[in-house]
XYZ file of C-alpha atoms in Angstrom:
585
model
C 81.775 114.299 105.930
C 84.775 116.447 104.801
C 84.209 119.061 102.304
C 87.202 119.866 99.971
C 88.451 120.235 96.424
C 91.526 118.092 97.050
C 92.104 114.733 98.709
C 95.256 114.240 100.675
C 96.926 112.406 97.810
C 98.206 113.392 94.527
C 95.391 113.879 91.883
C 94.509 115.658 88.663
C 92.992 119.200 89.149
C 91.137 121.087 86.508
C 92.001 124.742 86.700
C 90.019 127.264 84.799
C 91.628 130.410 83.341
C 90.194 133.233 80.964
C 92.009 131.453 78.045
C 90.991 127.869 78.769
C 91.220 125.046 81.200
C 94.397 123.327 82.410
C 94.584 119.845 83.801
C 97.381 119.602 86.231
C 98.758 116.625 88.383
C 99.442 118.236 91.833
C 99.883 117.296 95.459
C 97.646 118.742 98.184
C 100.417 120.499 99.937
C 101.410 122.356 96.796
C 97.880 123.253 95.625
C 97.308 126.434 97.611
C 100.675 127.833 96.630
C 100.736 126.686 92.909
C 97.164 127.674 91.745
C 97.161 131.374 92.713
C 100.814 131.714 91.180
C 99.847 130.264 87.736
C 96.572 132.334 87.761
C 98.439 135.500 88.364
C 100.570 134.769 85.210
C 97.393 135.473 83.243
C 96.444 138.437 85.353
C 97.039 141.097 82.642
C 93.781 142.478 81.093
C 91.804 139.791 82.981
C 88.387 140.074 84.591
C 88.181 140.682 88.281
C 87.474 137.723 90.420
C 84.668 138.469 92.945
C 83.673 136.251 95.888
C 80.251 136.566 97.513
C 79.525 134.714 100.764
C 75.682 134.628 100.787
C 72.964 134.476 103.497
C 70.778 131.579 103.751
C 68.487 131.359 100.786
C 65.298 131.273 102.734
C 65.945 134.884 103.927
C 64.906 137.795 101.830
C 68.473 138.880 101.430
C 68.793 136.688 98.300
C 67.243 139.385 96.013
C 69.879 141.948 97.190
C 72.647 139.450 96.564
C 71.310 138.820 93.032
C 71.429 142.422 92.324
C 75.066 142.611 93.567
C 75.993 139.604 91.458
C 74.251 140.840 88.313
C 76.012 144.139 88.551
C 79.368 142.584 88.915
C 78.645 140.387 85.871
C 77.576 143.447 83.811
C 81.095 144.790 84.434
C 82.521 141.680 82.844
C 83.820 140.147 86.069
C 84.010 136.537 87.308
C 81.761 135.924 90.271
C 81.923 133.022 92.626
C 78.582 132.641 94.239
C 79.150 130.739 97.509
C 76.163 129.274 99.211
C 75.076 126.583 101.653
C 73.981 123.179 100.447
C 72.841 121.915 103.846
C 76.200 120.954 105.365
C 76.417 123.672 108.015
C 75.915 122.472 111.534
C 73.806 125.366 112.812
C 71.481 127.428 110.569
C 69.547 130.512 111.894
C 66.895 129.786 109.217
C 66.490 126.091 110.213
C 67.079 126.000 113.986
C 65.814 122.775 115.607
C 63.370 123.115 118.299
C 64.051 121.359 121.591
C 64.294 117.632 121.159
C 64.213 117.824 117.425
C 66.650 117.419 114.587
C 67.228 120.123 111.921
C 64.713 119.578 109.079
C 66.319 118.546 105.857
C 63.126 119.592 103.995
C 63.803 123.226 104.916
C 67.291 122.874 103.514
C 65.667 121.628 100.192
C 63.420 124.554 100.194
C 66.336 126.909 100.809
C 68.520 125.422 98.084
C 65.511 125.449 95.584
C 65.156 129.108 96.076
C 68.782 129.831 95.509
C 68.712 127.804 92.388
C 65.829 129.832 91.159
C 67.728 132.900 91.800
C 70.787 131.689 89.958
C 68.653 130.855 86.924
C 67.610 134.508 86.724
C 71.218 135.788 86.520
C 72.659 136.490 82.989
C 76.425 136.335 82.907
C 76.851 138.151 79.654
C 80.441 139.141 79.219
C 81.143 138.023 82.796
C 81.415 134.508 84.314
C 79.307 133.012 87.040
C 80.355 129.986 89.234
C 78.073 128.694 92.001
C 79.892 126.694 94.641
C 79.316 125.178 98.051
C 80.891 127.457 100.716
C 81.828 124.560 103.099
C 85.217 123.382 101.741
C 87.588 121.491 104.095
C 89.491 118.394 104.083
C 89.220 115.158 106.160
C 92.343 116.202 108.027
C 90.839 119.510 108.908
C 87.437 117.926 109.932
C 89.512 115.488 112.168
C 91.288 118.595 113.723
C 88.040 120.329 114.351
C 86.662 117.303 116.200
C 89.844 116.935 118.261
C 89.522 120.630 119.178
C 85.926 120.178 120.266
C 86.958 117.224 122.518
C 89.631 119.321 124.041
C 87.173 122.183 124.763
C 84.823 119.647 126.525
C 87.838 118.753 128.759
C 88.964 122.267 129.393
C 87.881 124.538 132.248
C 85.507 126.211 129.803
C 86.604 129.743 130.849
C 86.363 132.588 128.394
C 90.224 133.013 128.465
C 90.709 129.225 127.663
C 88.118 129.210 124.811
C 89.686 132.216 123.252
C 93.146 130.758 123.363
C 91.968 127.559 121.830
C 89.716 128.802 119.028
C 90.897 132.307 118.085
C 93.818 132.111 115.589
C 95.314 134.068 112.724
C 93.307 137.186 113.790
C 89.963 135.441 113.460
C 87.803 136.064 116.530
C 85.800 132.931 116.426
C 84.783 133.019 120.157
C 83.455 136.519 119.900
C 81.551 135.802 116.749
C 80.094 132.681 118.320
C 79.192 134.449 121.511
C 77.553 137.276 119.768
C 75.543 134.777 117.653
C 74.331 132.984 120.696
C 73.297 136.198 122.416
C 71.220 137.228 119.441
C 69.590 133.716 119.317
C 68.649 133.536 122.916
C 68.411 137.296 123.590
C 70.581 137.196 126.661
C 73.755 139.178 127.041
C 74.710 137.663 130.391
C 75.291 134.131 129.245
C 75.868 131.181 131.501
C 78.427 129.274 129.349
C 78.047 126.125 131.275
C 74.267 126.084 130.748
C 74.601 127.088 126.996
C 77.805 124.949 126.485
C 76.346 122.762 123.700
C 74.831 125.624 121.830
C 78.092 127.591 122.152
C 80.139 124.631 121.142
C 78.019 124.178 117.915
C 78.625 127.738 116.962
C 82.417 127.410 117.651
C 82.381 124.447 115.307
C 80.591 126.525 112.633
C 83.135 129.239 113.134
C 86.218 127.073 112.840
C 84.812 125.115 109.856
C 84.122 128.514 108.230
C 87.670 129.569 108.876
C 89.105 126.514 106.996
C 86.595 127.039 104.130
C 87.378 130.733 103.922
C 91.218 130.016 103.795
C 90.482 127.481 101.038
C 88.435 129.907 98.915
C 90.883 132.761 99.232
C 93.877 130.488 98.330
C 92.075 128.919 95.449
C 90.366 131.907 93.840
C 92.817 134.758 94.777
C 89.906 137.256 94.667
C 90.161 140.814 93.909
C 87.091 141.721 95.731
C 84.762 140.047 98.350
C 81.276 140.502 99.466
C 80.121 139.062 102.754
C 76.747 139.035 104.204
C 76.502 140.496 107.833
C 80.044 139.619 108.998
C 79.088 139.506 112.640
C 77.870 135.957 113.146
C 80.060 132.861 113.476
C 79.585 131.609 109.887
C 80.567 134.881 108.198
C 83.088 136.558 110.370
C 86.100 134.232 109.612
C 86.057 135.234 105.921
C 85.769 138.917 106.831
C 88.675 138.724 109.085
C 90.857 136.950 106.648
C 90.100 139.336 103.899
C 90.790 142.276 106.268
C 94.118 140.785 107.160
C 95.137 140.454 103.532
C 93.858 143.984 102.839
C 91.661 142.921 99.870
C 88.678 144.932 98.787
C 85.899 144.102 101.191
C 82.160 144.967 101.226
C 79.695 143.673 103.925
C 76.082 143.916 103.098
C 72.988 143.871 105.318
C 69.277 144.536 105.229
C 68.050 147.962 104.607
C 67.877 150.054 107.820
C 65.332 152.677 106.679
C 63.091 151.144 103.954
C 62.765 147.739 102.082
C 65.025 148.815 99.075
C 68.273 150.604 100.078
C 70.418 147.757 101.495
C 73.432 148.444 103.689
C 76.898 148.106 101.962
C 79.824 148.749 104.226
C 83.375 149.137 102.971
C 86.032 147.361 104.960
C 84.138 145.985 107.930
C 80.721 145.026 109.254
C 77.931 147.628 109.720
C 77.713 146.598 113.458
C 80.951 148.700 113.956
C 78.817 151.740 114.782
C 81.772 154.070 114.912
C 82.669 153.171 111.240
C 79.002 153.482 110.265
C 78.956 156.916 111.851
C 82.067 157.894 109.788
C 80.436 156.686 106.646
C 77.235 158.646 107.318
C 79.334 161.792 107.940
C 81.303 161.241 104.599
C 78.057 160.905 102.717
C 76.866 164.209 104.160
C 80.082 165.965 103.466
C 80.451 164.702 100.045
C 76.884 165.415 99.008
C 76.653 168.890 100.583
C 72.866 168.985 100.609
C 70.848 172.140 100.661
C 70.398 173.237 104.333
C 66.668 173.884 103.909
C 66.137 170.387 102.611
C 68.251 168.950 105.351
C 66.140 170.686 107.932
C 62.850 169.708 106.404
C 63.621 166.071 105.831
C 65.266 165.800 109.371
C 62.229 167.343 111.027
C 59.893 164.876 109.319
C 62.125 161.946 110.222
C 62.203 162.878 113.894
C 58.457 163.679 114.087
C 57.673 160.260 112.534
C 59.875 158.517 115.156
C 58.279 160.471 118.027
C 54.841 159.381 116.685
C 56.123 155.758 116.257
C 55.758 155.778 112.454
C 58.445 153.300 111.791
C 59.530 151.957 108.370
C 61.631 149.163 106.953
C 62.844 146.267 109.373
C 62.100 148.419 112.430
C 58.484 148.428 111.542
C 58.423 144.728 111.167
C 60.240 143.809 114.389
C 59.168 146.662 116.734
C 55.587 147.487 115.723
C 54.169 144.533 117.553
C 55.666 145.678 120.712
C 54.821 149.322 120.425
C 51.464 149.312 118.795
C 49.664 148.227 121.978
C 51.469 150.789 124.095
C 49.430 153.878 124.554
C 51.692 156.868 125.276
C 51.024 158.381 128.581
C 52.462 161.886 128.191
C 52.345 162.404 131.880
C 55.579 161.709 133.812
C 56.236 159.389 136.680
C 56.692 161.031 140.098
C 58.736 164.077 139.051
C 60.427 166.696 141.378
C 61.638 169.681 139.471
C 63.629 170.945 142.465
C 66.201 168.308 142.015
C 68.492 167.571 139.054
C 66.877 164.903 136.886
C 69.021 162.609 134.659
C 67.231 160.203 132.290
C 69.131 157.148 131.094
C 67.796 155.311 128.081
C 68.931 151.733 128.138
C 70.078 149.995 125.004
C 69.725 146.293 124.185
C 72.821 144.955 125.763
C 73.018 141.937 123.424
C 73.354 144.400 120.392
C 76.780 145.647 121.907
C 78.119 142.163 122.754
C 80.593 140.272 120.515
C 81.594 143.334 118.634
C 84.999 144.290 119.927
C 85.088 147.579 118.039
C 82.026 148.770 120.067
C 82.970 147.631 123.555
C 86.674 148.668 123.634
C 85.650 152.296 124.380
C 83.147 151.438 127.189
C 84.599 152.184 130.718
C 81.769 149.943 132.198
C 78.450 148.370 131.390
C 75.087 150.110 131.637
C 74.178 148.771 135.059
C 77.596 149.752 136.483
C 77.218 153.306 134.977
C 74.105 153.950 136.957
C 75.726 152.536 140.176
C 78.788 154.789 139.687
C 76.553 157.855 138.978
C 74.565 157.341 142.114
C 77.444 156.643 144.384
C 79.000 159.758 143.090
C 75.932 162.004 142.959
C 73.282 160.703 145.478
C 71.536 164.123 145.462
C 70.287 163.739 141.849
C 67.301 161.566 140.601
C 67.931 159.122 137.769
C 65.095 157.747 135.702
C 66.141 154.467 133.946
C 63.956 153.859 130.901
C 64.186 150.225 129.686
C 63.771 149.830 125.983
C 60.464 148.302 124.936
C 62.434 145.844 122.785
C 63.606 144.193 126.068
C 60.145 143.184 127.068
C 60.262 139.427 127.990
C 63.951 138.913 127.011
C 67.386 139.656 128.651
C 65.896 138.583 131.949
C 69.291 138.638 133.831
C 70.146 142.099 132.432
C 66.638 143.488 132.893
C 66.699 142.072 136.479
C 69.734 143.878 137.310
C 68.296 147.045 136.008
C 65.210 146.749 138.212
C 67.576 146.055 141.181
C 68.925 149.641 140.725
C 65.655 150.849 142.350
C 67.327 150.071 145.666
C 69.040 153.389 145.223
C 66.838 156.103 146.739
C 67.127 158.353 143.825
C 66.498 155.792 141.091
C 63.222 155.195 139.203
C 63.217 152.243 136.928
C 60.624 152.330 134.083
C 59.585 148.873 132.683
C 59.801 148.022 128.986
C 56.049 147.750 128.891
C 55.341 151.047 130.617
C 53.174 153.528 128.687
C 55.349 156.481 129.917
C 56.455 158.426 126.815
C 60.171 158.482 126.249
C 59.742 161.819 124.634
C 58.034 163.243 127.618
C 60.996 162.037 129.541
C 63.484 163.728 127.167
C 61.504 167.004 127.365
C 61.539 167.062 131.127
C 65.130 165.873 131.661
C 67.996 168.104 132.783
C 70.397 165.678 131.191
C 70.105 162.609 128.959
C 72.548 159.689 129.145
C 72.798 156.862 126.491
C 74.853 154.000 125.395
C 74.559 154.496 121.639
C 70.775 154.545 121.699
C 69.050 156.512 118.861
C 66.991 158.426 121.438
C 70.285 160.277 122.163
C 70.287 161.962 118.741
C 66.443 162.596 119.077
C 67.193 164.293 122.318
C 70.015 166.378 120.655
C 67.454 167.357 117.916
C 65.366 168.820 120.886
C 68.584 170.763 121.954
C 68.920 168.808 125.054
C 72.274 168.125 126.612
C 73.167 164.438 125.940
C 76.044 162.265 127.124
C 76.740 159.340 124.859
C 79.009 156.663 126.321
C 81.340 155.043 123.864
C 80.786 154.862 120.038
C 77.483 155.703 118.381
C 76.117 155.939 114.874
C 75.817 159.747 115.316
C 79.082 160.252 117.072
C 80.888 161.780 114.071
C 78.134 164.606 113.860
C 79.155 166.095 117.154
C 75.656 166.576 118.520
C 76.271 164.954 121.761
C 79.133 164.873 124.358
C 80.897 161.604 123.849
C 82.826 160.013 126.816
C 85.065 157.040 126.958
C 86.269 157.059 130.446
C 84.821 157.154 133.913
C 86.541 160.355 134.635
C 85.109 162.180 131.686
C 81.642 160.980 132.558
C 81.821 162.139 136.153
C 83.292 165.513 135.020
C 80.448 166.181 132.617
C 77.753 165.206 135.001
C 79.345 167.265 137.780
C 79.372 170.238 135.476
C 75.780 169.729 134.386
C 74.525 169.412 138.005
C 76.191 172.762 138.755
C 74.811 174.471 135.626
C 77.985 174.247 133.582
C 77.428 172.902 130.187
C 80.674 174.086 128.542
C 81.674 170.459 127.937
C 78.590 169.881 125.730
C 77.911 171.112 122.141
C 76.056 174.314 121.980
C 72.318 174.059 121.378
C 72.809 175.136 117.759
C 75.415 172.423 117.150
C 73.127 169.804 118.852
C 70.349 170.735 116.470
C 72.434 171.049 113.278
C 74.369 167.850 114.037
C 71.075 165.917 114.636
C 69.610 167.220 111.290
C 72.758 166.252 109.438
C 72.647 162.739 110.943
C 68.895 162.307 110.077
C 69.467 163.504 106.541
C 72.372 160.986 106.098
C 70.301 158.180 107.512
C 67.634 158.837 104.880
C 70.004 158.870 102.024
C 72.340 156.095 103.200
C 72.310 152.703 101.541
C 72.721 151.066 98.032
C 69.727 151.282 95.766
C 69.482 148.044 93.687
C 69.249 148.286 89.870
C 67.315 145.070 89.360
C 65.045 144.831 92.374
C 61.502 146.229 93.014
C 60.346 145.684 96.601
C 58.090 147.451 99.109
C 57.976 144.841 101.879
C 60.298 142.877 103.841
C 59.599 139.613 101.962
C 58.805 139.271 98.275
C 59.514 141.686 95.414
C 60.579 141.086 91.973
C 63.801 140.897 90.018
C 63.360 143.189 87.005
C 65.346 143.077 83.772
C 64.204 144.671 80.478
C 60.801 145.268 81.841
C 60.241 141.576 82.827
C 59.590 140.751 86.519
C 60.415 137.433 88.186
C 59.645 136.449 91.775
C 62.319 134.294 93.282
C 60.598 131.372 94.823
C 61.462 127.788 95.823
C 59.761 124.838 93.910
C 56.009 125.019 94.507
C 55.691 121.334 95.582
C 58.363 121.776 98.131
C 56.656 124.838 99.577
C 53.265 123.131 99.767
C 54.582 120.022 101.456
C 56.429 122.094 104.076
C 53.506 124.315 104.917
C 51.101 121.209 105.178
C 53.441 119.378 107.378
C 54.108 122.432 109.539
C 50.484 123.327 109.983
C 49.447 121.080 112.875
C 52.388 121.965 115.140
C 52.022 125.656 114.203
C 48.374 125.522 115.211
C 49.224 123.994 118.635
C 51.914 126.707 119.188
C 49.513 129.309 118.213
C 46.883 128.249 120.725
C 49.487 128.183 123.500
C 50.634 131.826 122.566
C 47.015 132.870 122.368
C 46.415 131.951 126.011
C 49.801 133.101 127.364
C 50.455 136.322 125.551
C 47.906 139.177 125.905
C 49.378 141.175 123.067
C 49.087 138.356 120.575
C 45.583 137.741 121.870
C 44.760 141.244 120.994
C 46.358 140.906 117.464
C 44.225 137.729 116.812
C 40.995 139.258 117.993
C 41.515 142.230 115.785
C 42.279 140.303 112.572
C 41.773 136.603 113.150
C 41.804 135.428 109.478
C 44.850 137.493 108.776
C 46.822 136.005 111.699
C 45.852 132.481 110.751
C 46.957 132.962 107.085
C 50.160 134.641 108.087
C 50.954 131.933 110.660
C 50.048 128.738 108.690
C 51.009 129.891 105.105
C 54.007 132.054 106.119
C 56.753 132.957 103.674
C 59.371 130.979 105.797
C 58.948 127.477 106.899
C 59.027 126.929 110.595
């Protein structure tokens, strides 16, 4: 079914202006040109028009979005709240399991929660309009289907797909590829095997492009807020807004707690070079007391070394770390040779973000191969990130294959060997943007960071972007020459400044109280309101989901020893969390 404000024929269109509503007879081909023109006629002393392209309503992002919207309304602005009404082809909050269709009852719960949030908002002197994001015509829908058919008949190579789906500066393929990598946790995708999934995401991206074009032409916004910006549903609007050089903010979940959400100007937060620049700007603008910086940084680094995580990291990594008992002894270690420790990053976190990969001379596996070919006399310890346990099987398999080199020791994701013991013993640390790089710099260790990193602007590590520079720095280090690295004092100072900026980065909501990933309350004039879907929808969904959840839980219990330990420790809590979860599944 096509989604659009206009049919292909001449019709009467109602256009709202600050001074009233005009009814205009207009043809489709003239609509995009005419409406922004007449609206600009009334632009003097008018309210700003603000678009917000929201996340799925089932996710706990909604409360942050309501805070953004209410603050814009408080400024007397017109806010266009764009949300999904169940028409998107692929939804990360409602992914169908194998052999199943997407569940419409989940869509109803999602929309019900969004409506609950919209009721909480108070326009005041501003103006609020809630609209469906998906807006495209029958002609555009037909062209999308035609393109999908052509893709099926193509050679399905990356170059061909890019040529067919990337247009007007919108990297639909990269967005779809990145989304798929995140969903299946595999950076080395077999496009033929995952063709149907990729094609669904390409369709979402192209449909989103048409919708984004429609919204921009119709509303002529002064400012745009977009959730995430990376995945296929959100990247098209971001790219179009960037191309038109409009004011753009991309928001994401908090990175350090449950309150201070990320708000990035001009691009997505996944561009880690830009994030590093923003962190440095915050530090330089604030000019904090050096003693406070040192104390807060030391606490932050100490907590990380003791695996005391907070915010989303605690939610997503705790289950993988809690059962790992740090063994502070080292693997077989020969102090008489030069020991390089390479900390592996999750490869899928880098993929699909052109801004991150353009500065990489090669991938992580290729880097170790090059180093061992050039320096066979050194020993390299490859520490695979715990987050890669059970996923990224192709990439992790290639990492284990590096053990064929005589001087390489590969440390598995599940290994109890302490990463911090490795840092302390290493002669040189090598990372691809991993946070352990800045933690090593805090310990005054020499660190090489390949490509961009979130701490790059703090100059606490040696950053390389070419094969030549990497080999030059390693050659110098092997021979005791660290002149190409920051001094020990600069390493420590830069790491402390980065940690302080991390702790103070993010937008604090005015209308939200929250101390957990889910839940929290919208607060106005002392009154608290929890944003929830209709009770009867939630009850039906949880009751219907209970039997299959129980079956899946039993299978996991017998197949996953970590989950079995969790259940044995707190059986009632695990059952309650699984059956009566916040999200339907």
